[in-house]
Coordinates of C-alpha atoms and ligand atoms in Angstrom, one line a residue:
X1 CA 45.3 -67.1 21.3
X2 CA 49.1 -66.7 21.2
X3 CA 50.6 -67.9 24.5
X4 CA 52.3 -64.5 25.1
X5 CA 49.0 -62.7 24.7
X6 CA 47.1 -65.3 26.7
X7 CA 49.5 -64.8 29.5
X8 CA 48.5 -61.1 29.8
X9 CA 44.7 -61.3 29.3
X10 CA 41.8 -62.8 31.2
X11 CA 38.1 -63.4 30.2
X12 CA 36.2 -60.3 31.1
X13 CA 33.1 -62.4 32.0
X14 CA 34.6 -65.1 34.3
X15 CA 38.1 -63.8 34.8
X16 CA 39.5 -67.2 33.7
X17 CA 42.4 -67.6 31.4
X18 CA 42.4 -67.9 27.6
X19 CA 43.2 -71.3 26.1
X20 CA 46.4 -71.3 23.9
X21 CA 46.0 -71.8 20.3
X22 CA 42.1 -71.6 20.3
X23 CA 41.1 -68.5 18.5
X24 CA 40.1 -66.3 21.5
X25 CA 38.2 -68.8 23.7
X26 CA 38.1 -68.6 27.5
X27 CA 39.5 -71.9 29.0
X28 CA 37.1 -71.6 31.8
X29 CA 33.7 -70.5 30.6
X30 CA 34.3 -71.3 26.9
X31 CA 33.0 -67.9 25.9
X32 CA 34.6 -66.8 22.6
X33 CA 35.6 -63.3 21.6
X34 CA 35.6 -62.2 18.0
X35 CA 38.9 -62.1 16.1
X36 CA 38.8 -60.3 12.8
X37 CA 41.9 -59.9 10.7
X38 CA 44.1 -60.9 13.6
X39 CA 42.7 -58.3 16.0
X40 CA 41.0 -59.7 19.1
X41 CA 37.9 -57.8 20.1
X42 CA 37.3 -56.8 23.7
X43 CA 35.0 -53.9 23.1
X44 CA 31.2 -53.8 23.1
X45 CA 29.3 -53.8 19.9
X46 CA 28.4 -50.2 20.1
X47 CA 31.9 -48.9 20.8
X48 CA 32.5 -45.7 18.8
X49 CA 34.9 -43.0 18.2
X50 CA 34.2 -39.9 15.9
X51 CA 37.9 -40.1 14.8
X52 CA 37.0 -43.0 12.6
X53 CA 35.2 -40.5 10.3
X54 CA 38.3 -38.4 9.6
X55 CA 41.6 -39.1 7.7
X56 CA 43.5 -39.1 11.0
X57 CA 47.0 -39.2 9.5
X58 CA 46.2 -36.3 7.2
X59 CA 44.5 -34.1 9.8
X60 CA 47.3 -34.6 12.3
X61 CA 50.1 -34.8 9.7
X62 CA 51.4 -38.1 10.9
X63 CA 54.3 -39.9 9.2
X64 CA 57.0 -42.3 10.3
X65 CA 59.5 -39.3 10.6
X66 CA 57.0 -37.5 12.8
X67 CA 56.5 -40.6 14.8
X68 CA 60.3 -41.1 15.4
X69 CA 60.7 -37.4 16.4
X70 CA 57.7 -37.6 18.7
X71 CA 59.0 -40.6 20.6
X72 CA 62.6 -39.1 20.7
X73 CA 61.0 -36.0 22.5
X74 CA 59.0 -38.2 24.8
X75 CA 62.1 -40.4 25.7
X76 CA 64.3 -37.4 26.3
X77 CA 61.7 -35.7 28.5
X78 CA 61.2 -39.0 30.5
X79 CA 64.9 -39.5 30.8
X80 CA 65.8 -42.4 33.1
X81 CA 62.1 -42.8 34.3
X82 CA 61.8 -45.1 31.2
X83 CA 63.5 -48.4 31.4
X84 CA 65.9 -49.2 28.5
X85 CA 64.3 -52.4 27.6
X86 CA 60.7 -53.5 28.1
X87 CA 59.3 -56.9 28.9
X88 CA 55.5 -56.4 28.7
X89 CA 54.0 -53.2 27.1
X90 CA 50.4 -52.2 27.0
X91 CA 49.4 -49.3 24.9
X92 CA 45.8 -47.8 25.1
X93 CA 44.2 -45.7 22.3
X94 CA 47.2 -46.3 20.0
X95 CA 45.4 -44.9 17.0
X96 CA 47.4 -45.1 13.8
X97 CA 50.6 -45.7 15.8
X98 CA 52.3 -42.4 16.2
X99 CA 53.8 -43.6 19.5
X100 CA 53.8 -47.3 18.8
X101 CA 56.1 -47.2 15.8
X102 CA 58.7 -44.8 17.2
X103 CA 58.7 -46.7 20.5
X104 CA 59.0 -50.2 19.1
X105 CA 61.8 -49.1 16.9
X106 CA 63.7 -47.3 19.6
X107 CA 63.1 -49.4 22.7
X108 CA 63.6 -53.1 22.7
X109 CA 60.3 -54.7 23.7
X110 CA 59.5 -58.4 24.2
X111 CA 55.7 -58.3 24.1
X112 CA 53.5 -55.4 23.1
X113 CA 49.7 -55.4 23.4
X114 CA 48.5 -52.5 21.2
X115 CA 44.9 -51.5 21.8
X116 CA 42.4 -48.9 20.7
X117 CA 38.6 -48.7 20.8
X118 CA 38.6 -48.8 16.9
X119 CA 39.6 -51.8 14.9
X120 CA 40.2 -49.6 11.8
X121 CA 42.7 -47.5 13.8
X122 CA 44.5 -50.7 14.8
X123 CA 44.5 -51.9 11.2
X124 CA 46.2 -48.6 10.1
X125 CA 48.7 -48.9 13.1
X126 CA 49.5 -52.5 12.0
X127 CA 50.1 -51.4 8.4
X128 CA 52.4 -48.6 9.6
X129 CA 54.4 -51.0 11.7
X130 CA 54.8 -53.5 8.9
X131 CA 55.7 -50.9 6.4
X132 CA 58.4 -49.7 8.7
X133 CA 60.0 -53.1 9.4
X134 CA 58.8 -53.7 12.9
X135 CA 58.9 -57.6 13.5
X136 CA 55.3 -58.7 14.0
X137 CA 56.1 -61.7 16.3
X138 CA 55.9 -59.8 19.6
X139 CA 53.1 -57.4 18.7
X140 CA 49.5 -58.2 19.4
X141 CA 46.4 -56.2 18.6
X142 CA 43.3 -56.0 20.7
X143 CA 40.3 -53.6 20.6
X144 CA 39.8 -52.3 24.1
X145 CA 38.0 -49.4 25.8
X146 CA 38.2 -50.4 29.4
X147 CA 37.0 -54.0 29.6
X148 CA 38.2 -55.9 32.7
X149 CA 40.3 -58.2 30.6
X150 CA 43.8 -57.4 31.7
X151 CA 45.6 -59.7 34.0
X152 CA 46.7 -58.3 37.4
X153 CA 50.4 -57.2 37.8
X154 CA 51.0 -58.1 34.1
X155 CA 52.6 -55.0 32.4
X156 CA 55.9 -53.4 33.0
X157 CA 54.9 -50.3 30.9
X158 CA 51.4 -48.9 30.2
X159 CA 51.1 -45.9 27.9
X160 CA 48.3 -43.8 26.4
X161 CA 48.9 -40.8 24.3
X162 CA 46.0 -38.3 23.9
X163 CA 43.4 -40.9 24.8
X164 CA 42.3 -40.4 28.4
X165 CA 40.4 -37.2 27.6
X166 CA 38.3 -39.3 25.1
X167 CA 37.1 -41.6 27.9
X168 CA 34.0 -40.5 29.8
X169 CA 34.7 -42.8 32.8
X170 CA 38.5 -42.3 32.8
X171 CA 38.6 -42.8 36.5
X172 CA 37.5 -46.5 36.3
X173 CA 39.8 -46.9 33.4
X174 CA 42.8 -45.7 35.4
X175 CA 41.9 -48.1 38.2
X176 CA 41.8 -51.0 35.8
X177 CA 45.2 -50.0 34.5
X178 CA 46.6 -49.5 38.0
X179 CA 45.7 -53.1 38.7
X180 CA 47.2 -54.4 35.5
X181 CA 50.5 -52.8 36.1
X182 CA 53.4 -54.6 37.8
X183 CA 54.4 -53.4 41.2
X184 CA 57.6 -51.8 39.9
X185 CA 56.0 -50.8 36.5
X186 CA 55.4 -47.3 35.1
X187 CA 52.5 -45.8 33.3
X188 CA 52.9 -42.8 31.0
X189 CA 50.0 -40.6 29.6
X190 CA 50.1 -37.5 27.5
X191 CA 47.2 -35.1 27.9
X192 CA 46.3 -31.6 26.7
X193 CA 46.8 -29.1 29.5
X194 CA 43.7 -27.2 30.7
X195 CA 45.3 -24.0 31.9
X196 CA 47.5 -23.7 28.8
X197 CA 44.5 -24.0 26.6
X198 CA 42.5 -21.5 28.6
X199 CA 45.3 -19.0 28.0
X200 CA 45.5 -19.9 24.3
X201 CA 41.7 -19.7 23.6
X202 CA 41.4 -16.4 25.6
X203 CA 44.2 -15.0 23.4
X204 CA 42.6 -16.2 20.2
X205 CA 39.2 -14.8 21.4
X206 CA 40.8 -11.3 21.6
X207 CA 42.2 -11.8 18.1
X208 CA 38.7 -12.9 16.8
X209 CA 37.2 -9.7 18.2
X210 CA 40.1 -7.5 16.7
X211 CA 39.7 -9.0 13.2
X212 CA 36.2 -7.7 12.8
X213 CA 36.9 -5.1 10.2
X214 CA 40.2 -6.5 8.9
X215 CA 40.2 -7.0 5.1
X216 CA 42.6 -9.9 5.4
X217 CA 39.8 -11.9 7.0
X218 CA 36.9 -13.1 4.8
X219 CA 33.6 -14.1 6.3
X220 CA 34.5 -17.7 5.8
X221 CA 37.8 -17.3 7.7
X222 CA 35.9 -15.7 10.6
X223 CA 33.3 -18.5 10.4
X224 CA 36.1 -21.2 10.5
X225 CA 37.8 -19.5 13.4
X226 CA 34.5 -19.1 15.3
X227 CA 33.7 -22.8 14.9
X228 CA 37.2 -23.7 16.2
X229 CA 36.7 -21.4 19.2
X230 CA 33.2 -22.8 19.8
X231 CA 34.6 -26.4 19.9
X232 CA 37.5 -25.5 22.2
X233 CA 35.5 -23.2 24.4
X234 CA 32.9 -25.9 25.0
X235 CA 35.7 -28.3 26.2
X236 CA 37.1 -25.6 28.5
X237 CA 34.1 -24.1 30.1
X238 CA 31.9 -27.2 30.4
X239 CA 34.7 -29.2 31.9
X240 CA 33.4 -32.0 34.2
X241 CA 29.8 -31.4 32.9
X242 CA 28.8 -34.9 31.7
X243 CA 25.4 -33.6 30.5
X244 CA 27.2 -31.5 27.8
X245 CA 30.3 -33.5 27.2
X246 CA 29.0 -37.1 27.1
X247 CA 28.1 -36.9 23.4
X248 CA 31.2 -35.1 22.3
X249 CA 34.5 -36.8 21.1
X250 CA 36.7 -34.8 23.6
X251 CA 35.2 -35.3 27.1
X252 CA 37.8 -33.9 29.4
X253 CA 40.5 -31.3 29.6
X254 CA 42.6 -32.0 32.7
X255 CA 44.6 -29.9 35.0
X256 CA 47.5 -31.3 37.0
X257 CA 45.6 -31.4 40.3
X258 CA 42.7 -33.2 38.8
X259 CA 45.0 -35.8 37.2
X260 CA 46.9 -36.2 40.5
X261 CA 43.7 -36.8 42.5
X262 CA 42.4 -39.2 39.8
X263 CA 45.6 -41.2 39.7
X264 CA 45.8 -41.5 43.5
X265 CA 42.1 -42.5 43.7
X266 CA 42.8 -45.2 41.1
X267 CA 45.5 -46.8 43.2
X268 CA 48.7 -45.2 41.8
X269 CA 51.1 -44.2 44.7
X270 CA 53.0 -41.5 42.8
X271 CA 52.3 -38.9 40.2
X272 CA 54.8 -36.8 38.3
X273 CA 53.8 -34.1 35.8
X274 CA 56.3 -33.3 33.1
X275 CA 55.4 -30.3 30.8
X276 CA 55.7 -31.6 27.2
X277 CA 57.8 -28.8 25.5
X278 CA 59.6 -25.7 26.3
X279 CA 58.7 -22.1 26.9
X280 CA 58.3 -21.2 23.2
X281 CA 55.5 -23.8 22.9
X282 CA 52.7 -21.2 22.9
X283 CA 53.6 -20.0 19.4
X284 CA 54.3 -23.5 18.1
X285 CA 51.0 -24.8 19.5
X286 CA 49.0 -22.2 17.7
X287 CA 51.0 -22.8 14.5
X288 CA 50.0 -26.5 14.6
X289 CA 46.3 -25.7 15.4
X290 CA 46.2 -23.0 12.7
X291 CA 46.7 -25.8 10.1
X292 CA 43.6 -27.5 11.4
X293 CA 41.3 -24.4 11.5
X294 CA 40.8 -24.1 7.8
X295 CA 41.9 -20.5 7.2
X296 CA 43.2 -19.0 4.0
X297 CA 47.0 -18.3 4.0
X298 CA 46.5 -14.5 4.5
X299 CA 44.2 -14.9 7.5
X300 CA 46.4 -17.7 9.0
X301 CA 49.5 -15.5 8.8
X302 CA 47.6 -12.6 10.3
X303 CA 46.4 -14.8 13.2
X304 CA 50.0 -15.9 14.0
X305 CA 51.4 -12.4 13.6
X306 CA 48.7 -11.0 16.0
X307 CA 49.3 -13.9 18.4
X308 CA 53.0 -13.3 18.5
X309 CA 52.4 -9.6 19.4
X310 CA 50.1 -10.5 22.3
X311 CA 52.7 -12.9 23.9
X312 CA 53.4 -13.5 26.8
X313 CA 49.9 -12.0 27.6
X314 CA 47.8 -14.6 29.3
X315 CA 50.6 -17.0 29.2
X316 CA 52.6 -14.8 31.6
X317 CA 50.1 -15.8 34.4
X318 CA 50.8 -19.6 34.1
X319 CA 52.9 -21.7 36.4
X320 CA 55.9 -23.3 34.9
X321 CA 54.1 -26.7 34.8
X322 CA 51.4 -25.3 32.6
X323 CA 53.6 -23.6 30.1
X324 CA 53.3 -26.4 27.5
X325 CA 50.1 -27.5 25.6
X326 CA 50.3 -31.0 27.0
X327 CA 51.7 -32.8 30.0
X328 CA 53.3 -36.1 30.3
X329 CA 51.8 -37.9 33.4
X330 CA 54.1 -40.5 34.9
X331 CA 52.5 -42.9 37.4
X332 CA 53.9 -45.5 39.6
X333 CA 52.3 -47.8 42.1
X334 CA 54.7 -47.1 45.0
X335 CA 54.7 -43.7 46.6
X336 CA 58.3 -42.5 46.0
X337 CA 57.7 -40.1 43.2
X338 CA 57.5 -36.4 43.8
X339 CA 54.7 -34.1 42.9
X340 CA 55.0 -30.5 42.1
X341 CA 51.9 -28.5 42.8
X342 CA 50.6 -25.5 40.8
X343 CA 50.2 -22.2 42.6
X344 CA 47.6 -21.0 40.2
X345 CA 44.6 -19.1 41.7
X346 CA 41.5 -18.1 39.8
X347 CA 40.5 -14.6 40.8
X348 CA 36.9 -14.4 42.2
X349 CA 35.0 -11.2 41.2
X350 CA 32.6 -10.0 44.0
X351 CA 30.4 -7.0 43.9
X352 CA 27.2 -5.7 42.3
X353 CA 24.4 -7.9 41.0
X354 CA 25.0 -8.8 37.3
X355 CA 23.2 -7.1 34.4
X356 CA 21.8 -9.0 31.4
X357 CA 20.8 -8.5 27.9
X358 CA 19.2 -11.3 25.8
X359 CA 17.2 -12.2 22.7
X360 CA 15.7 -15.7 23.0
X361 CA 13.3 -17.5 20.8
X362 CA 11.5 -20.5 22.5
X363 CA 9.8 -23.0 20.2
X364 CA 7.2 -25.5 21.4
X365 CA 6.1 -28.4 19.3
X366 CA 5.5 -32.2 19.3
X367 CA 7.9 -35.0 18.7
X368 CA 7.3 -38.0 16.6
X369 CA 5.5 -39.7 19.5
X370 CA 3.2 -36.7 20.0
X371 CA 4.8 -35.5 23.2
X372 CA 5.4 -31.8 23.8
X373 CA 8.9 -30.5 23.2
X374 CA 10.6 -27.3 23.8
X375 CA 13.7 -25.7 22.4
X376 CA 15.6 -22.4 22.7
X377 CA 17.7 -20.4 20.4
X378 CA 19.3 -16.9 20.6
X379 CA 21.8 -15.3 22.9
X380 CA 22.3 -14.0 26.4
X381 CA 25.0 -11.7 27.6
X382 CA 25.7 -10.8 31.2
X383 CA 28.5 -9.3 33.2
X384 CA 28.8 -12.7 34.8
X385 CA 29.9 -15.8 33.0
X386 CA 26.6 -17.2 31.8
X387 CA 26.9 -21.0 31.3
X388 CA 23.3 -22.1 30.6
X389 CA 20.0 -20.6 29.6
X390 CA 17.3 -22.4 31.5
X391 CA 13.5 -22.5 31.1
X392 CA 11.6 -23.5 34.2
X393 CA 8.1 -24.9 33.7
X394 CA 5.8 -26.9 35.9
X395 CA 8.6 -27.4 38.5
X396 CA 11.1 -28.8 35.9
X397 CA 14.1 -26.9 34.5
X398 CA 15.3 -27.4 30.9
X399 CA 18.9 -26.2 30.4
X400 CA 20.7 -25.2 27.2
X401 CA 24.4 -24.6 27.2
X402 CA 25.5 -21.1 26.1
X403 CA 28.5 -21.9 24.0
X404 CA 28.3 -20.4 20.5
X405 CA 30.0 -17.3 19.1
X406 CA 27.4 -14.8 17.9
X407 CA 29.4 -12.2 15.9
X408 CA 26.3 -10.1 15.2
X409 CA 25.8 -9.7 19.0
X410 CA 29.5 -9.3 19.6
X411 CA 29.7 -6.5 17.0
X412 CA 26.8 -4.5 18.4
X413 CA 27.7 -4.7 22.0
X414 CA 31.4 -4.4 21.5
X415 CA 30.9 -1.2 19.5
X416 CA 28.7 0.3 22.2
X417 CA 30.5 -1.2 25.2
X418 CA 27.3 -2.1 27.0
X419 CA 28.9 -5.1 28.6
X420 CA 32.5 -6.1 29.3
X421 CA 32.6 -8.6 26.5
X422 CA 35.5 -10.7 27.3
X423 CA 33.4 -13.5 28.8
X424 CA 30.5 -12.8 26.5
X425 CA 32.0 -13.7 23.1
X426 CA 30.3 -17.1 23.7
X427 CA 26.8 -15.9 24.3
X428 CA 24.8 -18.0 21.8
X429 CA 22.6 -21.0 22.2
X430 CA 22.9 -22.9 19.0
X431 CA 21.5 -26.1 17.5
X432 CA 19.9 -27.1 20.7
X433 CA 18.0 -30.4 20.4
X434 CA 14.4 -30.2 21.5
X435 CA 13.7 -31.3 25.1
X436 CA 10.7 -33.5 25.8
X437 CA 8.4 -31.9 28.3
X438 CA 6.6 -33.4 31.1
X439 CA 3.9 -30.8 30.6
X440 CA 1.0 -30.7 32.9
X441 CA -0.5 -27.7 31.0
X442 CA 0.9 -24.7 32.8
X443 CA 1.7 -21.8 30.6
X444 CA 3.9 -19.6 32.8
X445 CA 7.5 -20.3 32.2
X446 CA 10.6 -18.6 33.7
X447 CA 13.6 -17.7 31.6
X448 CA 16.8 -17.9 33.7
X449 CA 20.5 -17.4 33.2
X450 CA 22.6 -19.9 35.1
X451 CA 26.1 -18.6 36.0
X452 CA 29.3 -20.7 36.0
X453 CA 29.2 -20.8 39.8
X454 CA 25.6 -22.2 39.7
X455 CA 23.8 -19.0 40.7
X456 CA 20.5 -18.6 38.8
X457 CA 19.1 -15.2 37.7
X458 CA 15.5 -14.7 36.5
X459 CA 15.6 -12.9 33.2
X460 CA 11.9 -12.8 32.4
X461 CA 8.5 -14.6 32.8
X462 CA 7.2 -16.0 29.5
X463 CA 3.7 -17.1 28.5
X464 CA 3.9 -20.3 26.4
X465 CA 1.2 -20.8 23.7
X466 CA -1.3 -23.6 24.0
X467 CA -0.5 -24.6 20.4
X468 CA 2.9 -25.4 18.9
X469 CA 4.5 -22.1 18.2
X470 CA 7.3 -19.6 19.0
X471 CA 7.7 -16.9 21.7
X472 CA 10.4 -14.2 21.5
X473 CA 11.8 -12.5 24.5
X474 CA 14.2 -9.7 24.1
X475 CA 16.0 -7.2 26.2
X476 CA 18.7 -5.3 24.4
X477 CA 19.4 -2.5 27.0
X478 CA 21.1 -4.1 30.0
X479 CA 19.4 -3.2 33.3
Ligands
SAM1 C1 43.6 -38.3 19.6 S1 43.8 -40.1 19.2 C2 45.4 -40.5 19.7 C3 46.0 -41.6 18.9 C4 47.5 -41.9 19.2 N1 47.6 -42.4 20.6 C5 48.3 -40.7 18.8 O1 49.0 -40.2 19.7 O2 48.3 -40.4 17.6 C6 42.8 -40.8 20.4 C7 42.6 -42.3 20.2 O3 41.9 -42.8 21.3 C8 40.9 -43.8 20.8 N2 39.8 -43.8 21.7 C9 38.7 -43.0 21.8 N3 37.9 -43.3 22.8 C10 38.4 -44.3 23.3 C11 38.1 -45.1 24.5 N4 36.9 -44.9 25.1 N5 38.8 -46.2 24.8 C12 40.0 -46.4 24.1 N6 40.4 -45.7 23.1 C13 39.6 -44.7 22.7 C14 40.6 -43.3 19.4 O4 40.1 -44.3 18.5 C15 41.9 -42.7 18.9 O5 42.7 -43.6 18.3
ZN2 ZN1 35.4 -66.9 30.7

């Protein structure tokens, strides 16, 4: 291992130092770590990112010009928080090098350790640096997704752009990074902003409902938009719910308070939140997203036009720090930074017991090992925010997230105004994997709606068949 890299890493197993010149062999326990194509591997064999399956640069329209412009914006927003030269730099989740390239070109850096969970991302990043004339001598590539292999007090600058929300246990990762940062160092992360996205997605939901009979929208356009809303809505309303989010690529959507708590629990003494962009960012943000939704030009133009007419709308309720789609988070180990708090309050609705309507198909069957399974499909609407449909059986509860758009239901109920539909656009249970039952033979199951605040409401009692089969339970008139 190159001496400059060996000075910054330790063996994750025994915490010893790496031998110089040996490939990547621990000088204490002699354990060897794989090196392929010059990239040292510190990830487990099953490390995975779904982003490897897309053409990342094409989807996110990355280029060297875009990279330079992105870093210029970051540096101007960071101002004198960013030192003018860097001795040791660690980047996590570098991907194909959007930040890496612009940064190494613009800020003199002695040693850079560029990491990502994916070796193919790092390969693309290295090609980008070489093609743009970044000298390779001081740049080292390591696959990393949180391993305890960083030397304490080693890095002057740690950066991670749009990566923390991909990491299920970001709390432990932050603590590892806090330990690896020099006492007077600085860590910078960029993360999508929760409240901004809530306002954005709520606005696009209104547009989705309004485009129902609009001839500029084809059925495919509406399906594309509903898929996009489904993805974003899941990240928003199942925030913090590991059961739903663990298997997804995006695992978190942070708000400032959550990040401040996490950083302080990780051992950082100061947290600053810097909105990434100005007040006109709402429109720009949707413009960028609209390229990724897959709409025809006509529908895309209509989406943007309707959006601009709804502004400021939901965005008018946001605090200044939430008025940009993402936030730069600047962390230090000492406690001298200042922290601006958000004054946002979520209104709580009191009052009458909620009413529900639903149409649920429960299917029972056997899995490949002959065990009983159960799955649910359909929709449930309530005038409270229904998060899960649950089936209780023999003392166990099987939960299914309510997260899909059901345009058929939306059309019917919206026209008749049976329910306030703002919360209920996402009323469908879709593609739920069958749950294995610990079935002791009871047949009486309860069908429940679980609200966002955890309250449970019994919708119906259902008799399950003794043979594999289906049971449909429907109530269309709300009571
Ligand atoms: C949205 S991309 C951002 C890439 C790059 N920083 C940029 O700004 O273009 C997220 C990156 O995080 C990486 N990643 C995903 N999960 C990770 C994990 N658990 N640990 C480290 N990196 C991870 C992905 O491979 C991907 O390159
Ligand atoms: Zn060792």
